[in-house]
Amino acid sequence: MEANTNEVAATGYDRKTELKAFDDTKEGVKGLVDAGIIEIPRIFHHPPDQYNISYSEEAQFSIPVIDLGGLSDPTKQKEIVAKVGEASETWGFFQIINHGIPVDVLEEIKNGVRRFYEQDTEVKKQFYCRDDFSRRWQYNSNFDLYSSSSTNWRDTFQCYMAPTATNREDMPEVCRDEIAEYSKELMKLGKILFELLSEALGLEPSHLNDIGCGEGLMVLGHYYPACPQPELTLGTSKHADGGFLTVLLQDHIGGLQVLHQNKWIDVPPVTGALVVNIGDLLQLISNDRFKSVEHRVLANRRGPRISVASFFCTGMLPSTKIYGPIKELLSEDNPPKYRETTVSDYVAHVEQKGLNGKSALSDVKL
Ligand code: OGA
Ligand code: NI
């Protein structure tokens, strides 16, 4: 009660009550757009951002696009490892083409995500839930709705696909086959990416796979409805990803930006490409060699924008396995910068902090 009074004092309105009313509709942001609103509710208003925008036409700033074709050729393979290493150290982000996932699998998963959101509202509502960890499929709007200071213009579902996949019958009919197929391809791609990243760190190619970085997979389907006042809000607030590695499939709309040297840089949609970014746990075990970089998604008058973010992370499993800076990378000149943690403890901490906060990594710094 007291917290609520404070909230009213801070924001000038009863934010908690408005959030609850929005949550209770179980229709997410899409429900507002379907109802024909022309002004976005104030829960979605974000404070102005403190960083400059840099446009990707500036040639010195653009996310590397790495061609993974030719991995079986040892000379090309070495070049690819070097590019992956360089991008992971400087940008924390890169795009990949010729990654081996067939174009139709990418198209089908995007269509599947769209079908999920655009299906009959009453059917979709049955999947709406929050913090019910017994459910392996969760759909809601803003996982951090009640803890973050501004709400994002986005609806999301999430499901666990590895090490054990969500049961077929627990997944929505309109997209379960597409998600299963895409996840199968992603697990293969993940193995390759972790081999390249291991080599880029100067480790045995199998190192990151051997310690389980590619074991867990959580797939998120994001839906960013067209927004009538995009300058007042964001699709996704500034954040860094908590897991080991993220592979993102975005459609043609655009809006993803990476914070690089204190400027927001666009990650332009490239047909057939996937965006790869280093997560906090990979920064931790690489002892800061690889960077988990903050990023955000702008809201847009055009929409919906669809993206599929897949996190290599075992955070959903209760685990006792301990991760700290990899011993082989440490020396007298490079002492460990982080204390050891389990994936589940770390991920629980990231989730509890929500988006738009200080990086959770600083809390495990030595
Ligand atoms: C995420 C994310 C970006 C996007 O899910 O962590 O950053 O383009 N998504 O949806
Ligand atoms: Ni992210």
Coordinates of C-alpha atoms and ligand atoms in Angstrom, one line a residue:
M1 CA 0.0 0.0 0.0
E2 CA 2.7 2.4 1.0
A3 CA 4.8 1.4 -2.1
N4 CA 1.8 2.2 -4.2
T5 CA 1.4 5.7 -2.6
N6 CA 5.1 6.3 -3.3
E7 CA 4.6 5.3 -6.9
V8 CA 1.7 7.7 -7.3
A9 CA 3.9 10.4 -5.9
A10 CA 6.8 9.6 -8.2
T11 CA 4.9 9.2 -11.5
G12 CA 1.8 11.4 -10.9
Y13 CA -0.5 8.4 -11.5
D14 CA -1.4 5.0 -10.1
R15 CA 1.0 3.1 -12.4
K16 CA 0.5 -0.2 -10.5
T17 CA -3.3 -0.2 -11.1
E18 CA -2.8 0.6 -14.8
L19 CA -0.3 -2.1 -15.2
K20 CA -2.6 -4.6 -13.6
A21 CA -5.5 -3.6 -15.8
F22 CA -3.3 -4.0 -18.9
D23 CA -2.0 -7.4 -17.7
D24 CA -5.6 -8.6 -16.9
T25 CA -6.7 -8.1 -20.5
K26 CA -4.3 -11.0 -21.4
E27 CA -4.2 -9.4 -24.9
G28 CA -0.9 -7.7 -24.7
V29 CA 0.1 -4.7 -26.7
K30 CA -1.5 -6.2 -29.8
G31 CA -4.9 -5.9 -27.9
L32 CA -4.4 -2.2 -27.6
V33 CA -3.6 -1.8 -31.3
D34 CA -6.6 -4.0 -32.3
A35 CA -8.8 -1.7 -30.2
G36 CA -7.7 1.2 -32.4
I37 CA -5.9 3.4 -29.8
I38 CA -4.1 6.4 -31.3
E39 CA -2.3 7.6 -28.2
I40 CA -0.2 5.1 -26.3
P41 CA -1.1 4.7 -22.6
R42 CA 1.3 6.4 -20.2
I43 CA 2.6 3.2 -18.8
F44 CA 4.5 2.9 -22.1
H45 CA 6.2 6.3 -21.9
H46 CA 10.0 6.1 -21.6
P47 CA 12.3 8.8 -20.3
P48 CA 14.5 10.4 -23.1
D49 CA 17.7 8.5 -23.8
Q50 CA 21.1 9.8 -22.9
Y51 CA 23.0 8.3 -25.8
N52 CA 23.6 9.7 -29.3
I53 CA 22.3 8.0 -32.3
S54 CA 24.8 7.1 -35.0
Y55 CA 23.4 6.0 -38.4
S56 CA 24.9 2.9 -39.9
E57 CA 25.6 4.8 -43.1
E58 CA 28.7 6.0 -41.3
A59 CA 31.0 3.4 -42.7
Q60 CA 33.3 3.2 -39.7
F61 CA 30.5 1.9 -37.6
S62 CA 28.8 -1.2 -38.9
I63 CA 28.3 -4.6 -37.4
P64 CA 30.4 -7.2 -39.2
V65 CA 28.7 -9.6 -41.5
I66 CA 30.6 -12.9 -41.5
D67 CA 30.2 -15.5 -44.3
L68 CA 30.3 -19.0 -42.7
G69 CA 30.5 -20.7 -46.2
G70 CA 33.6 -22.7 -46.7
L71 CA 34.2 -23.9 -43.2
S72 CA 35.5 -27.2 -44.5
D73 CA 38.4 -25.3 -46.2
P74 CA 41.2 -24.9 -43.6
T75 CA 42.4 -21.6 -44.9
K76 CA 38.9 -20.1 -45.0
Q77 CA 38.1 -21.7 -41.6
K78 CA 41.1 -19.8 -40.0
E79 CA 39.9 -16.5 -41.6
I80 CA 36.4 -17.1 -40.2
V81 CA 37.7 -17.8 -36.7
A82 CA 39.7 -14.6 -36.8
K83 CA 36.6 -12.6 -37.9
V84 CA 34.4 -14.2 -35.2
G85 CA 37.1 -13.4 -32.6
E86 CA 37.6 -9.8 -33.6
A87 CA 33.8 -9.2 -33.8
S88 CA 33.2 -10.8 -30.4
E89 CA 36.0 -8.7 -28.8
T90 CA 35.0 -5.4 -30.2
W91 CA 31.3 -5.4 -31.0
G92 CA 30.0 -8.4 -29.1
F93 CA 27.7 -8.6 -32.2
F94 CA 27.9 -9.9 -35.7
Q95 CA 25.7 -11.2 -38.5
I96 CA 26.2 -14.5 -40.2
I97 CA 25.3 -15.6 -43.7
N98 CA 25.6 -19.1 -45.3
H99 CA 25.1 -20.4 -41.8
G100 CA 23.5 -23.6 -43.0
I101 CA 19.9 -23.1 -41.8
P102 CA 17.7 -23.3 -44.9
V103 CA 15.8 -20.1 -45.8
D104 CA 12.4 -21.8 -45.7
V105 CA 13.0 -22.8 -42.1
L106 CA 13.6 -19.1 -41.3
E107 CA 10.5 -18.0 -43.2
E108 CA 8.4 -20.7 -41.5
I109 CA 9.4 -19.8 -38.0
K110 CA 8.6 -16.1 -38.6
N111 CA 5.3 -17.1 -40.1
G112 CA 4.6 -19.4 -37.1
V113 CA 5.3 -16.6 -34.6
R114 CA 3.0 -14.3 -36.5
R115 CA 0.3 -16.9 -36.6
F116 CA 0.6 -17.4 -32.8
Y117 CA -0.1 -13.7 -32.2
E118 CA -2.7 -13.3 -34.9
Q119 CA -4.8 -16.4 -34.0
D120 CA -8.1 -16.2 -32.3
T121 CA -7.7 -14.0 -29.2
E122 CA -9.6 -16.4 -26.9
V123 CA -7.3 -19.3 -27.8
K124 CA -4.2 -17.2 -27.4
K125 CA -5.3 -15.9 -24.0
Q126 CA -5.2 -19.5 -22.6
F127 CA -1.4 -19.4 -23.0
Y128 CA -1.0 -16.1 -21.1
C129 CA 0.8 -16.4 -17.8
R130 CA 3.4 -14.9 -15.7
D131 CA 5.9 -16.5 -13.3
D132 CA 4.3 -19.9 -13.6
F133 CA 7.4 -22.0 -13.8
S134 CA 5.5 -25.2 -14.1
R135 CA 4.5 -24.1 -17.6
R136 CA 7.1 -24.6 -20.2
W137 CA 5.4 -22.3 -22.6
Q138 CA 4.7 -18.8 -21.4
Y139 CA 3.2 -15.9 -23.3
N140 CA 2.8 -12.4 -21.9
S141 CA 3.7 -8.8 -22.4
N142 CA 6.8 -7.6 -20.6
F143 CA 8.2 -10.3 -18.3
D144 CA 9.3 -7.5 -16.0
L145 CA 6.0 -5.6 -16.2
Y146 CA 5.7 -4.9 -12.5
S147 CA 9.4 -4.3 -11.7
S148 CA 10.5 -2.1 -14.6
S149 CA 10.0 1.6 -14.7
S150 CA 8.7 1.8 -18.2
T151 CA 6.7 -0.8 -20.2
N152 CA 7.9 -1.9 -23.6
W153 CA 5.8 -2.0 -26.8
R154 CA 6.1 -5.7 -27.3
D155 CA 4.5 -9.1 -26.6
T156 CA 6.6 -12.2 -26.2
F157 CA 6.4 -16.0 -25.8
Q158 CA 9.1 -18.2 -24.5
C159 CA 9.7 -21.9 -24.5
Y160 CA 12.5 -24.3 -23.6
M161 CA 13.7 -26.4 -26.4
A162 CA 16.9 -28.0 -25.0
P163 CA 18.3 -30.1 -23.3
T164 CA 14.7 -31.4 -23.2
A165 CA 12.2 -29.9 -25.6
T166 CA 8.8 -28.6 -24.5
N167 CA 6.2 -31.3 -25.1
R168 CA 4.4 -31.0 -28.4
E169 CA 1.0 -30.9 -26.8
D170 CA 2.0 -28.1 -24.5
M171 CA 2.9 -25.9 -27.5
P172 CA 0.4 -23.9 -29.6
E173 CA -0.8 -25.8 -32.6
V174 CA -0.2 -22.9 -35.0
C175 CA 3.6 -22.9 -34.6
R176 CA 4.8 -26.0 -32.8
D177 CA 6.2 -27.8 -35.8
E178 CA 8.1 -24.7 -37.0
I179 CA 9.6 -24.1 -33.6
A180 CA 10.7 -27.7 -33.3
E181 CA 12.3 -27.6 -36.7
Y182 CA 14.0 -24.3 -36.2
S183 CA 15.4 -25.4 -32.8
K184 CA 16.8 -28.6 -34.3
E185 CA 18.7 -26.5 -36.8
L186 CA 19.8 -24.0 -34.2
M187 CA 21.3 -26.7 -32.0
K188 CA 23.5 -27.7 -34.9
L189 CA 24.5 -24.1 -35.6
G190 CA 25.2 -23.5 -31.9
K191 CA 27.7 -26.4 -31.9
I192 CA 29.5 -24.8 -34.8
L193 CA 29.5 -21.3 -33.3
F194 CA 30.9 -22.5 -30.0
E195 CA 33.7 -24.3 -31.9
L196 CA 34.6 -21.1 -33.7
L197 CA 34.4 -19.1 -30.5
S198 CA 36.6 -21.7 -28.6
E199 CA 39.2 -21.5 -31.3
A200 CA 39.0 -17.7 -31.3
L201 CA 39.9 -17.8 -27.6
G202 CA 42.9 -20.1 -28.4
L203 CA 41.2 -23.1 -26.8
E204 CA 40.6 -26.6 -28.1
P205 CA 37.7 -26.4 -30.7
S206 CA 35.5 -28.6 -28.4
H207 CA 36.1 -26.6 -25.2
L208 CA 33.0 -24.5 -25.0
N209 CA 30.8 -27.4 -26.1
D210 CA 32.4 -29.7 -23.6
I211 CA 31.7 -27.4 -20.7
G212 CA 28.0 -27.3 -21.7
C213 CA 27.6 -23.8 -23.3
G214 CA 25.5 -25.2 -26.1
E215 CA 23.4 -27.5 -24.0
G216 CA 20.4 -25.4 -23.2
L217 CA 18.2 -23.5 -25.6
M218 CA 15.3 -21.1 -24.9
V219 CA 13.4 -19.7 -27.8
L220 CA 11.5 -16.3 -27.6
G221 CA 9.1 -15.2 -30.2
H222 CA 8.7 -11.4 -30.1
Y223 CA 5.8 -9.4 -31.7
Y224 CA 6.3 -5.6 -31.9
P225 CA 2.9 -4.2 -33.1
A226 CA 2.9 -1.0 -35.2
C227 CA 3.1 1.9 -32.7
P228 CA 1.2 5.2 -33.2
Q229 CA 3.7 7.2 -31.1
P230 CA 7.1 5.4 -31.5
E231 CA 9.1 8.4 -30.3
L232 CA 7.5 8.1 -26.8
T233 CA 8.4 4.4 -26.1
L234 CA 10.7 1.5 -27.0
G235 CA 10.1 -2.0 -28.3
T236 CA 12.8 -3.4 -26.0
S237 CA 14.7 -1.3 -23.4
K238 CA 18.4 -1.3 -23.3
H239 CA 19.8 -4.5 -21.9
A240 CA 22.5 -7.2 -22.3
D241 CA 21.6 -10.9 -22.7
G242 CA 22.3 -13.1 -19.7
G243 CA 23.1 -16.5 -21.3
F244 CA 26.2 -17.7 -23.1
L245 CA 25.2 -16.7 -26.7
T246 CA 22.1 -15.4 -28.5
V247 CA 21.1 -16.0 -32.1
L248 CA 18.5 -13.6 -33.4
L249 CA 16.3 -13.8 -36.4
Q250 CA 14.8 -10.5 -37.3
D251 CA 12.4 -9.6 -40.1
H252 CA 12.7 -6.7 -42.6
I253 CA 11.4 -3.9 -40.4
G254 CA 14.5 -3.1 -38.5
G255 CA 14.9 -1.2 -35.2
L256 CA 17.5 -3.3 -33.4
Q257 CA 20.4 -1.1 -32.2
V258 CA 23.7 -1.8 -30.4
L259 CA 25.4 0.5 -28.0
H260 CA 28.9 0.9 -29.4
Q261 CA 31.3 3.6 -28.1
N262 CA 28.4 5.4 -26.5
K263 CA 26.4 5.6 -29.7
W264 CA 23.4 3.6 -30.9
I265 CA 24.3 1.8 -34.1
D266 CA 21.6 0.1 -36.2
V267 CA 21.8 -3.6 -36.9
P268 CA 20.2 -3.5 -40.4
P269 CA 18.1 -6.4 -41.5
V270 CA 20.0 -8.6 -44.0
T271 CA 17.9 -11.2 -45.8
G272 CA 18.7 -14.7 -44.8
A273 CA 21.2 -13.6 -42.1
L274 CA 21.1 -14.3 -38.4
V275 CA 22.4 -11.9 -35.7
V276 CA 24.7 -13.4 -33.1
N277 CA 25.7 -11.8 -29.9
I278 CA 27.8 -12.6 -26.9
G279 CA 25.9 -13.0 -23.6
D280 CA 27.0 -12.1 -20.1
L281 CA 28.1 -15.7 -19.2
L282 CA 30.4 -15.9 -22.2
Q283 CA 31.9 -12.6 -21.2
L284 CA 32.4 -14.0 -17.7
I285 CA 34.0 -17.3 -18.7
S286 CA 36.2 -15.5 -21.3
N287 CA 37.3 -13.1 -18.5
D288 CA 36.2 -10.0 -20.5
R289 CA 37.8 -11.0 -23.7
F290 CA 34.4 -11.3 -25.4
K291 CA 31.9 -8.5 -24.8
S292 CA 28.3 -8.8 -23.8
V293 CA 27.0 -5.6 -25.3
E294 CA 23.9 -3.6 -24.5
H295 CA 21.2 -3.3 -27.2
R296 CA 17.6 -2.2 -27.6
V297 CA 14.8 -2.2 -30.1
L298 CA 13.0 1.0 -31.3
A299 CA 9.3 1.1 -31.6
N300 CA 8.1 1.8 -35.2
R301 CA 5.0 3.1 -37.0
R302 CA 5.4 0.2 -39.3
G303 CA 4.6 -3.2 -38.0
P304 CA 4.2 -5.8 -36.7
R305 CA 7.9 -6.5 -36.5
I306 CA 8.7 -10.1 -35.7
S307 CA 11.9 -11.5 -34.2
V308 CA 13.0 -14.8 -32.8
A309 CA 15.6 -14.6 -30.1
S310 CA 17.2 -17.9 -29.1
F311 CA 19.4 -18.0 -26.0
F312 CA 22.0 -20.7 -25.4
C313 CA 21.6 -21.0 -21.7
T314 CA 20.7 -23.7 -19.2
G315 CA 19.2 -21.2 -16.7
M316 CA 16.0 -23.1 -16.5
L317 CA 17.6 -26.2 -15.0
P318 CA 18.5 -26.3 -11.4
S319 CA 22.2 -26.8 -11.7
T320 CA 25.2 -27.3 -9.5
K321 CA 27.7 -26.8 -12.3
I322 CA 30.0 -23.9 -11.6
Y323 CA 31.2 -21.4 -14.2
G324 CA 34.0 -19.0 -13.7
P325 CA 36.8 -17.5 -15.9
I326 CA 38.3 -20.4 -17.9
K327 CA 41.6 -21.5 -16.3
E328 CA 43.5 -21.8 -19.6
L329 CA 42.9 -18.1 -20.3
L330 CA 44.2 -16.9 -17.0
S331 CA 47.8 -15.9 -16.1
E332 CA 49.6 -13.6 -13.7
D333 CA 48.8 -10.7 -16.1
N334 CA 45.3 -11.8 -16.5
P335 CA 43.9 -12.7 -13.1
P336 CA 40.2 -13.8 -12.8
K337 CA 37.8 -10.8 -13.0
Y338 CA 34.7 -12.7 -11.8
R339 CA 33.7 -15.0 -9.1
E340 CA 32.2 -18.4 -10.0
T341 CA 28.5 -18.9 -10.3
T342 CA 25.9 -21.4 -11.4
V343 CA 24.0 -20.6 -14.6
S344 CA 20.7 -20.8 -12.7
D345 CA 21.8 -18.4 -10.0
Y346 CA 23.1 -15.9 -12.5
V347 CA 20.0 -16.1 -14.7
A348 CA 17.7 -15.7 -11.7
H349 CA 19.6 -12.6 -10.8
V350 CA 19.3 -11.2 -14.4
E351 CA 15.5 -11.8 -14.5
Q352 CA 15.0 -10.3 -11.1
K353 CA 16.8 -7.1 -12.2
G354 CA 14.6 -6.9 -15.4
L355 CA 15.5 -4.8 -18.4
N356 CA 17.0 -1.3 -18.5
G357 CA 19.1 -1.7 -15.3
K358 CA 22.8 -1.8 -14.6
S359 CA 24.5 -4.8 -16.1
A360 CA 24.0 -7.8 -13.9
L361 CA 27.6 -8.8 -14.6
S362 CA 29.0 -6.1 -12.3
D363 CA 27.4 -8.0 -9.4
V364 CA 29.7 -11.0 -9.9
K365 CA 32.8 -8.9 -10.4
L366 CA 35.7 -9.6 -8.1
Ligands
OGA1 C1 16.3 -10.1 -26.8 C2 16.5 -9.1 -27.8 C3 16.0 -8.1 -30.0 C4 15.0 -8.2 -31.0 O1 15.3 -10.9 -26.9 O2 17.1 -10.2 -25.8 O3 17.4 -8.3 -27.6 O4 15.3 -7.7 -32.1 N1 15.7 -9.0 -28.9 O5 13.9 -8.6 -30.8
NI2 NI 18.7 -9.0 -26.1

